[in-house]
N, CA and C of each residue as an Amber inpcrd file, in Angstrom:
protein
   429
   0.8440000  -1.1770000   0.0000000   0.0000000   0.0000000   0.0000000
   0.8850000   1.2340000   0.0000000   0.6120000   2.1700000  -0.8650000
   1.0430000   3.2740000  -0.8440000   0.7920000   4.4790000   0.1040000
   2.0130000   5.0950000   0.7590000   1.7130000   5.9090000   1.8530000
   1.0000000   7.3360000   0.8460000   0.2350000   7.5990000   1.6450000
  -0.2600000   9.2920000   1.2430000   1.0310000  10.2940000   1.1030000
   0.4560000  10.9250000   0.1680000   1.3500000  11.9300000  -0.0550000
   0.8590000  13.4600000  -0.0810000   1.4070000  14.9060000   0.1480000
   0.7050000  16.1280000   0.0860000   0.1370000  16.2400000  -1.5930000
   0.3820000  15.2160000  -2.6500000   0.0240000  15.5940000  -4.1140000
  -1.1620000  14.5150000  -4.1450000  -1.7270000  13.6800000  -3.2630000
  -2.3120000  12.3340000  -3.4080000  -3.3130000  12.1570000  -2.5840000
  -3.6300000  13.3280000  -1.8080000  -4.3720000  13.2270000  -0.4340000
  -5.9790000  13.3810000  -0.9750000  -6.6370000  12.3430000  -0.4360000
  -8.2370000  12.4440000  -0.5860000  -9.1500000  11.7100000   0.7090000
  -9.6280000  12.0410000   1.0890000 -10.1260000  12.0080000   2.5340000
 -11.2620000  11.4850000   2.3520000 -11.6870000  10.5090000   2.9090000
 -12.9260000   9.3700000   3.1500000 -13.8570000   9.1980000   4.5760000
 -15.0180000   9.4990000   4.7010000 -15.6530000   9.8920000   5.7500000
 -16.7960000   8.4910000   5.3650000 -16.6390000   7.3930000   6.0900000
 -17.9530000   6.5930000   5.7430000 -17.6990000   5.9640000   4.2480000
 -16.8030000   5.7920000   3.5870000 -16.6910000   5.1560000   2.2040000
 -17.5310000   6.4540000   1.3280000 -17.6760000   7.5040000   1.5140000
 -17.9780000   8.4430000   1.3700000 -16.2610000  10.1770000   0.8130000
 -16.4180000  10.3100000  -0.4140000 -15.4890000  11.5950000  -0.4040000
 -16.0060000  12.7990000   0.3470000 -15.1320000  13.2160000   1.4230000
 -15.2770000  14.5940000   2.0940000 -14.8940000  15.6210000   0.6020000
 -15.3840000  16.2460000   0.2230000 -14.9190000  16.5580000  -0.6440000
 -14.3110000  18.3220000  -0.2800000 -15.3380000  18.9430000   0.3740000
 -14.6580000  20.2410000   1.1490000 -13.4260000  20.2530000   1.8080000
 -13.1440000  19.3520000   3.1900000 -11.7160000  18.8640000   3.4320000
 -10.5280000  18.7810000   2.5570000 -10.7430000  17.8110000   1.7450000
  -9.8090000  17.4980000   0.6690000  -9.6570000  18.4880000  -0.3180000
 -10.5870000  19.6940000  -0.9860000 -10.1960000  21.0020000  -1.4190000
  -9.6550000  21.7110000  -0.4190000 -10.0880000  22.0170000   0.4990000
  -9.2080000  22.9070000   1.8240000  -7.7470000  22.0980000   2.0160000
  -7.5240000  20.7610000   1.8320000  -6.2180000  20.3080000   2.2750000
  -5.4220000  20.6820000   0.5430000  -5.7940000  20.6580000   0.0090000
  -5.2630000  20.6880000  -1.6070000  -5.0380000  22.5910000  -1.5570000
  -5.8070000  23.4340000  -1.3900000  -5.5330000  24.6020000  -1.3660000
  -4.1810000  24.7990000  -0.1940000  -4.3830000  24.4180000   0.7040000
  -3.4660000  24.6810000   1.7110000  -1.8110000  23.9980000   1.5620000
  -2.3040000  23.3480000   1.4590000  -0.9550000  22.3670000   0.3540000
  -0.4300000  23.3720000  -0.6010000  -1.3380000  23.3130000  -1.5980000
  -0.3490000  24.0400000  -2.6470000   0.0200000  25.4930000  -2.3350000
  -0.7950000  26.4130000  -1.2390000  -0.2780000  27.6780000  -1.2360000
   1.4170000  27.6300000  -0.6730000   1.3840000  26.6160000   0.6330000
   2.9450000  26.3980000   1.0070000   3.7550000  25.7860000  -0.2540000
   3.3440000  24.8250000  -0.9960000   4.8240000  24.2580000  -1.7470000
   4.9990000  25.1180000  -3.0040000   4.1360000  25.8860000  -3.7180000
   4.4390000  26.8640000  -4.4970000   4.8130000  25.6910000  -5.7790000
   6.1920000  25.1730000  -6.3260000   6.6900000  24.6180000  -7.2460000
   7.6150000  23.1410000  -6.7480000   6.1860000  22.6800000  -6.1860000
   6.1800000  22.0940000  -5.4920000   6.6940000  20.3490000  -6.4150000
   6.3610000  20.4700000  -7.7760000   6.7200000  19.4870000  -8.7310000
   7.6630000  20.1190000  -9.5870000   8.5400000  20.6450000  -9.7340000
   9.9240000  21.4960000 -10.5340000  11.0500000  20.2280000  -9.2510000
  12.3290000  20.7210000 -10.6550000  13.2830000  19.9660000 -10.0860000
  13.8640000  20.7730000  -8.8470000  14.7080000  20.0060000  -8.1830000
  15.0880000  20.9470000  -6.9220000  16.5930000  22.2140000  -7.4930000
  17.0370000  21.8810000  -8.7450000  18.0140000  22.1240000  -9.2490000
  17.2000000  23.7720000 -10.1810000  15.6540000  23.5700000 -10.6480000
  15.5260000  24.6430000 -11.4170000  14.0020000  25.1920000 -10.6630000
  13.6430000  25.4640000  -9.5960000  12.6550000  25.5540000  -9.3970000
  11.4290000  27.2600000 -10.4170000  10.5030000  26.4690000 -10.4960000
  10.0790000  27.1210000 -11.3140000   8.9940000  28.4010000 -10.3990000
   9.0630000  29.3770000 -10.8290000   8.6320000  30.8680000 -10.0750000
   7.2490000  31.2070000 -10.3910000   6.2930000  30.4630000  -9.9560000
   4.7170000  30.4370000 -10.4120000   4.0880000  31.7990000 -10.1110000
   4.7720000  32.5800000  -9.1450000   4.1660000  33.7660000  -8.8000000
   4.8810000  35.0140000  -9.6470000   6.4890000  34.7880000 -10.2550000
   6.8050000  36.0100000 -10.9240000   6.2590000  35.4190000 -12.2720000
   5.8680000  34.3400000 -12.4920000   5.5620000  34.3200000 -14.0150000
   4.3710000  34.8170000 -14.3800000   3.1190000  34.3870000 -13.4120000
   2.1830000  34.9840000 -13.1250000   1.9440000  36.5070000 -13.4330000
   2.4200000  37.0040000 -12.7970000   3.0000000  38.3570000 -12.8090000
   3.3080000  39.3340000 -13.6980000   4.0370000  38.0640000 -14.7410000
   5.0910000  39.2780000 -15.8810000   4.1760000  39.8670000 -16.4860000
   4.4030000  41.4440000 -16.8710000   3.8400000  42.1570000 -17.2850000
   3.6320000  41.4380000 -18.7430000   4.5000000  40.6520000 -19.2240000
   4.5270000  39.9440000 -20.6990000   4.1130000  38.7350000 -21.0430000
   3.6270000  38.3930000 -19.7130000   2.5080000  37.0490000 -19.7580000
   1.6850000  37.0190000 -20.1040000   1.1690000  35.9050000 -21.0940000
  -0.0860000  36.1900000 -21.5060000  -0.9160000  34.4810000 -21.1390000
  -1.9860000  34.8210000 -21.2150000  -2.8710000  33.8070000 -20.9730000
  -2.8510000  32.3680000 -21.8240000  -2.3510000  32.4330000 -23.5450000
  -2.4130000  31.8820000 -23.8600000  -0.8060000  31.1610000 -23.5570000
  -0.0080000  31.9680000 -23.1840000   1.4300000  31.1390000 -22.7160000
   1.3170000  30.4450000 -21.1110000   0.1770000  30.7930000 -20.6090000
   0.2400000  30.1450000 -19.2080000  -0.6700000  28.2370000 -19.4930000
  -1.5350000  28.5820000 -20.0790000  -2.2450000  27.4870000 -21.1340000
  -1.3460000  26.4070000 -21.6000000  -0.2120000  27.0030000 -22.4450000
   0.9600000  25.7560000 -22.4490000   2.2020000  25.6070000 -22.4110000
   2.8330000  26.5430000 -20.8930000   4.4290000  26.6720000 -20.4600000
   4.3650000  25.0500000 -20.0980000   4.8570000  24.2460000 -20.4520000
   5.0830000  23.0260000 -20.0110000   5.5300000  22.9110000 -18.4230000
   6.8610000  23.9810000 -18.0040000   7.2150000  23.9630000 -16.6180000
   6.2250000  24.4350000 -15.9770000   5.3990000  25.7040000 -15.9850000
   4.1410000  26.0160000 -15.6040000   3.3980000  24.7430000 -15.3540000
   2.4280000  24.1280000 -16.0480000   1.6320000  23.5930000 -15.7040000
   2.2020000  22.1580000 -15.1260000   3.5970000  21.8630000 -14.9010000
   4.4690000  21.2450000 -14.4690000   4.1340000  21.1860000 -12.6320000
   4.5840000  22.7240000 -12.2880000   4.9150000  22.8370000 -11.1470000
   3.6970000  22.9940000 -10.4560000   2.6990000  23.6250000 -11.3820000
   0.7080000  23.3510000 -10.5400000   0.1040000  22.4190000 -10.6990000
   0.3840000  21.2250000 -11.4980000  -0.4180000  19.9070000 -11.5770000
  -1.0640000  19.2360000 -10.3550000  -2.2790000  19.3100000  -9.9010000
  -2.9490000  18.4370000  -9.0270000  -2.5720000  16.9310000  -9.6000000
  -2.6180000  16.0500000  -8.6820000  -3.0070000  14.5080000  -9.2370000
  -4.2140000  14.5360000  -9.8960000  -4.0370000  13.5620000 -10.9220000
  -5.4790000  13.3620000 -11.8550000  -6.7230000  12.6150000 -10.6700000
  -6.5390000  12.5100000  -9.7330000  -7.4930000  11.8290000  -8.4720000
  -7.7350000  13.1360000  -8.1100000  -7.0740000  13.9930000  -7.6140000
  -7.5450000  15.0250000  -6.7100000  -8.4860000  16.0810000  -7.5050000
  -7.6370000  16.1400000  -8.8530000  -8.6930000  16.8350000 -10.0420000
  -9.8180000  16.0840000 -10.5580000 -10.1810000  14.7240000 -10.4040000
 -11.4540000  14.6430000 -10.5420000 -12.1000000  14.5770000  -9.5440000
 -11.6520000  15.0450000  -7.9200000 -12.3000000  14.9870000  -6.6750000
 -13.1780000  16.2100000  -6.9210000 -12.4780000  17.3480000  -7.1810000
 -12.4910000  18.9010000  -7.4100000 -13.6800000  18.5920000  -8.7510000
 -13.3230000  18.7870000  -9.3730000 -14.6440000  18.8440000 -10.7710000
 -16.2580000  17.7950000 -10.2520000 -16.2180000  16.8340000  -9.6820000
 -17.4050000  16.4020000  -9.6360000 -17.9660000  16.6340000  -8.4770000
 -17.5190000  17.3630000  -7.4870000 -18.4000000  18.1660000  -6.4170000
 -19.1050000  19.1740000  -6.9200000 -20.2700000  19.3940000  -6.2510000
 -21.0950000  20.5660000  -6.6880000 -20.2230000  21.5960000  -6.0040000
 -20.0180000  21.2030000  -4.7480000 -19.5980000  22.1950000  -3.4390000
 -18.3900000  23.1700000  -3.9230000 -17.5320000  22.2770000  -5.0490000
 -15.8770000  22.3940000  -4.9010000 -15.9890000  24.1330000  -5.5580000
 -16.6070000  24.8360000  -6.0890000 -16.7370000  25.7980000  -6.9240000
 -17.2550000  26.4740000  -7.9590000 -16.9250000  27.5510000  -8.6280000
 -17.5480000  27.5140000 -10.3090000 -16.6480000  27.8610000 -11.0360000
 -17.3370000  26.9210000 -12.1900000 -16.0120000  26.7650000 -13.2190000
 -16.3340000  27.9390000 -14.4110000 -15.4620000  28.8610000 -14.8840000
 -16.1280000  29.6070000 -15.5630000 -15.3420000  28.9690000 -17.1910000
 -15.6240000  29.7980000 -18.0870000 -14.9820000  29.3720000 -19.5020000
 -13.7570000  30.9030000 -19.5630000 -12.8930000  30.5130000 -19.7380000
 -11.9000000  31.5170000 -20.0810000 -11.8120000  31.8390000 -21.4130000
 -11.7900000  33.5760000 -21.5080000 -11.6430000  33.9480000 -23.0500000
 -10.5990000  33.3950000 -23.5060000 -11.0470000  33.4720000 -24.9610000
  -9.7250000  33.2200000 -25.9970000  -9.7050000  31.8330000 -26.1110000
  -9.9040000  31.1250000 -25.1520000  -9.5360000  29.3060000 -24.9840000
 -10.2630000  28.4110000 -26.0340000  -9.5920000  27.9080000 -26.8780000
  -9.5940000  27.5360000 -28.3450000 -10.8290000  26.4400000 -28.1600000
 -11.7300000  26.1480000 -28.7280000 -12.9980000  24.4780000 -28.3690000
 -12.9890000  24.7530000 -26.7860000 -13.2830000  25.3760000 -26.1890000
 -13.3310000  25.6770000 -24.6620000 -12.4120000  24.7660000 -24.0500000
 -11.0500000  24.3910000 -23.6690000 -10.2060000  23.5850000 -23.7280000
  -9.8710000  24.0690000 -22.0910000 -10.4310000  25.4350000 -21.6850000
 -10.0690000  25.5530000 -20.2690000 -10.8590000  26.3300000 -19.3740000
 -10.7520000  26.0600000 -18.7420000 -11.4440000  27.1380000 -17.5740000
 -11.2300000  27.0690000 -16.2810000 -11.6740000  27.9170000 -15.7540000
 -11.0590000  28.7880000 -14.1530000 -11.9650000  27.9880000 -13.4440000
 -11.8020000  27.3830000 -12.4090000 -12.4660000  27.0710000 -11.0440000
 -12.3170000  27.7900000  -9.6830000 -13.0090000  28.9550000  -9.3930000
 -12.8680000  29.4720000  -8.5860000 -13.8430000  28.4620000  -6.9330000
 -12.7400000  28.0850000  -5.9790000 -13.3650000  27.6200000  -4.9250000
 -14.1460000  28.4730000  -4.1490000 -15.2750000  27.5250000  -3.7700000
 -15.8310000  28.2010000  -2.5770000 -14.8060000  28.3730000  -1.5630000
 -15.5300000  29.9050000  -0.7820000 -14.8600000  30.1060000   0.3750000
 -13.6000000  30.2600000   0.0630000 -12.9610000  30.5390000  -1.1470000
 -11.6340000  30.8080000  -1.0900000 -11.4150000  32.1260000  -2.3380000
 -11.8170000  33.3790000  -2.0010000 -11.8730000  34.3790000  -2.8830000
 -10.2070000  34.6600000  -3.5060000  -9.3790000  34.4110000  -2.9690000
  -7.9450000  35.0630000  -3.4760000  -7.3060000  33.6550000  -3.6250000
  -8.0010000  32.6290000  -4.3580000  -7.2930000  31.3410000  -4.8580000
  -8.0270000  30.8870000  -6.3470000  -7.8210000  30.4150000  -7.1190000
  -8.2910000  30.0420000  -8.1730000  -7.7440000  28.9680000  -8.7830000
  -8.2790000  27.9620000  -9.4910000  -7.7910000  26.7420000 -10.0490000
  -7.7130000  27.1380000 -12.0270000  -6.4940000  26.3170000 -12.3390000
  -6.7160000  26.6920000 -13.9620000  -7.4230000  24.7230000 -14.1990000
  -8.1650000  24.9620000 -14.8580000  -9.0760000  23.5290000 -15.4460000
  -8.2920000  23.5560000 -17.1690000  -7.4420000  22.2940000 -17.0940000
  -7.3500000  21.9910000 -18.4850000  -7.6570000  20.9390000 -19.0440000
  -7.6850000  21.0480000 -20.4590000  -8.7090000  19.3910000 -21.0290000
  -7.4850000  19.0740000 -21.9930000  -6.8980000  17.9650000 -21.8450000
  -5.7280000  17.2060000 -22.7840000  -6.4160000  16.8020000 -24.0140000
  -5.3760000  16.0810000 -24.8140000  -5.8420000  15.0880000 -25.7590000
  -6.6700000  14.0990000 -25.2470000  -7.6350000  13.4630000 -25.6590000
  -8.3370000  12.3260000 -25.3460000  -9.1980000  12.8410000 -24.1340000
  -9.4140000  13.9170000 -23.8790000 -10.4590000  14.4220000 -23.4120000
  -9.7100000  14.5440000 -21.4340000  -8.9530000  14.2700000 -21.3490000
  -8.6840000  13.7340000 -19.8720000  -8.2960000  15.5100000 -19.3030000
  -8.6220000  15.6150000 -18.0980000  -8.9640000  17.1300000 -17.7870000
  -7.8970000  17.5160000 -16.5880000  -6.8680000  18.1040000 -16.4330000
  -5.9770000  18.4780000 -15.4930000  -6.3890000  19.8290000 -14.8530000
  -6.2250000  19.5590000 -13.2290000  -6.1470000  20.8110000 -12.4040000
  -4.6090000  21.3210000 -11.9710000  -4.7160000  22.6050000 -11.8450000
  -2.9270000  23.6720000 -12.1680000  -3.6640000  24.3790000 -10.5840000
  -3.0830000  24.8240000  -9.6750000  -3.2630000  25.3910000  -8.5470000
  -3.0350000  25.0070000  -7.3790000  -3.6130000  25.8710000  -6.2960000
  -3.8620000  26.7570000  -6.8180000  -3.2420000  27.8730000  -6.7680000
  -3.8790000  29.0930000  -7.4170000  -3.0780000  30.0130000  -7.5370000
  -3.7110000  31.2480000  -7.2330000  -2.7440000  32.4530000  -7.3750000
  -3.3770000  33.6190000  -6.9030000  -4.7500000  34.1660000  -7.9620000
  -5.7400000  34.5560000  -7.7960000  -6.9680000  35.0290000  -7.9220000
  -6.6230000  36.1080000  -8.9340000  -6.0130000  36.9550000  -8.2640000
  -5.8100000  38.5620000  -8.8580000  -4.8250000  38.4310000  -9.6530000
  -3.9820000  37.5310000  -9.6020000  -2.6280000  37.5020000 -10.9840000
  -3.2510000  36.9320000 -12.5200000  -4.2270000  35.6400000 -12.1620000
  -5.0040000  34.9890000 -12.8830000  -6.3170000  35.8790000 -13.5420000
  -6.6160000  36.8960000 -13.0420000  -7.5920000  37.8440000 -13.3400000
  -6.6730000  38.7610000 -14.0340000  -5.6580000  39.4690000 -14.2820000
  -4.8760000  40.2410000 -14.4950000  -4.7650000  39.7920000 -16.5020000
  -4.5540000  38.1350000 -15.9300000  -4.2260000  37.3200000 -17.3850000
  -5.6190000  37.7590000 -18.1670000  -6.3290000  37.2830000 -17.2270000
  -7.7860000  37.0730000 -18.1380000  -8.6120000  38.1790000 -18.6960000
  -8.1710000  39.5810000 -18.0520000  -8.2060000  41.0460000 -18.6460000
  -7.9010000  40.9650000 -19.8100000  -6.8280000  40.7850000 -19.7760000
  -5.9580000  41.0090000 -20.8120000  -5.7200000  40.4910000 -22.0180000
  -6.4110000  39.3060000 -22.0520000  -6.7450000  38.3250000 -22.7640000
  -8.4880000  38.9430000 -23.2010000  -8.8510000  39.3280000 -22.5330000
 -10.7630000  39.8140000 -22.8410000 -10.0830000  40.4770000 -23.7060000
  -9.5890000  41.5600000 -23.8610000  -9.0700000  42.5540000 -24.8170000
  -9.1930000  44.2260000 -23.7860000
């Protein structure tokens, strides 16, 4: 059996998913490890990239190290998407066949999730991340 890990954690109440818990432990998680999946040799800077005045939405969509260092487990991202509770998912401009969108959690106004959809339909969560840097993108991207 595999020990739990802070990228793997999903919480069971009654053979039942807590599913609020396990977003509150996943938010809290990722605000401490930041780049938390980057090598220890190049760690990757999720908050100045965020940031750059020269970032754009459609380069946050597919920096490979980016969505590298915010990857939820594919368990924890389908914990997050099939709760009603976990948030709302909006559609982000510009995003080509609607290929992404924002999950903003309940109860968590200055955190936001990026929702992406791969080849073969399989859907990755990136977060989370700051609210207002991710809004900054999505300005800017509206036009």
């Amino acid at each position: 059996m595999r020990p739990a890990t802070s990228r793997h954690t999903a919480l069971r109440l009654g053979g039942r998913l807590a599913i609020g818990p396990a977003l509150a432990t996943l938010l809290a998680l990722g605000a401490c490890t930041g780049g938390r999946n980057a090598a220890p040799s190049r760690q990757f800077d999720i908050d100045a990239f965020l940031r750059a005045p020269d970032t754009t939405l459609a380069e946050v969509l597919t920096n490979a190290d980016f969505l590298a260092a915010t990857a939820a487990s594919a368990r924890d991202c389908a914990t997050m998407l099939q709760s009603e509770r976990s948030g709302v998912l909006e559609e982000l401009p510009g995003a080509a066949r609607g290929d992404a969108w924002l999950l903003r959690p309940t109860g968590q106004p200055g955190r936001v999730w990026l929702v992406t959809q791969r080849r073969g339909g399989e859907r990755g969560c990136h977060g989370p991340l700051p609210a207002d840097a991710v809004g900054a993108l999505v300005s800017r991207a509206s036009g």
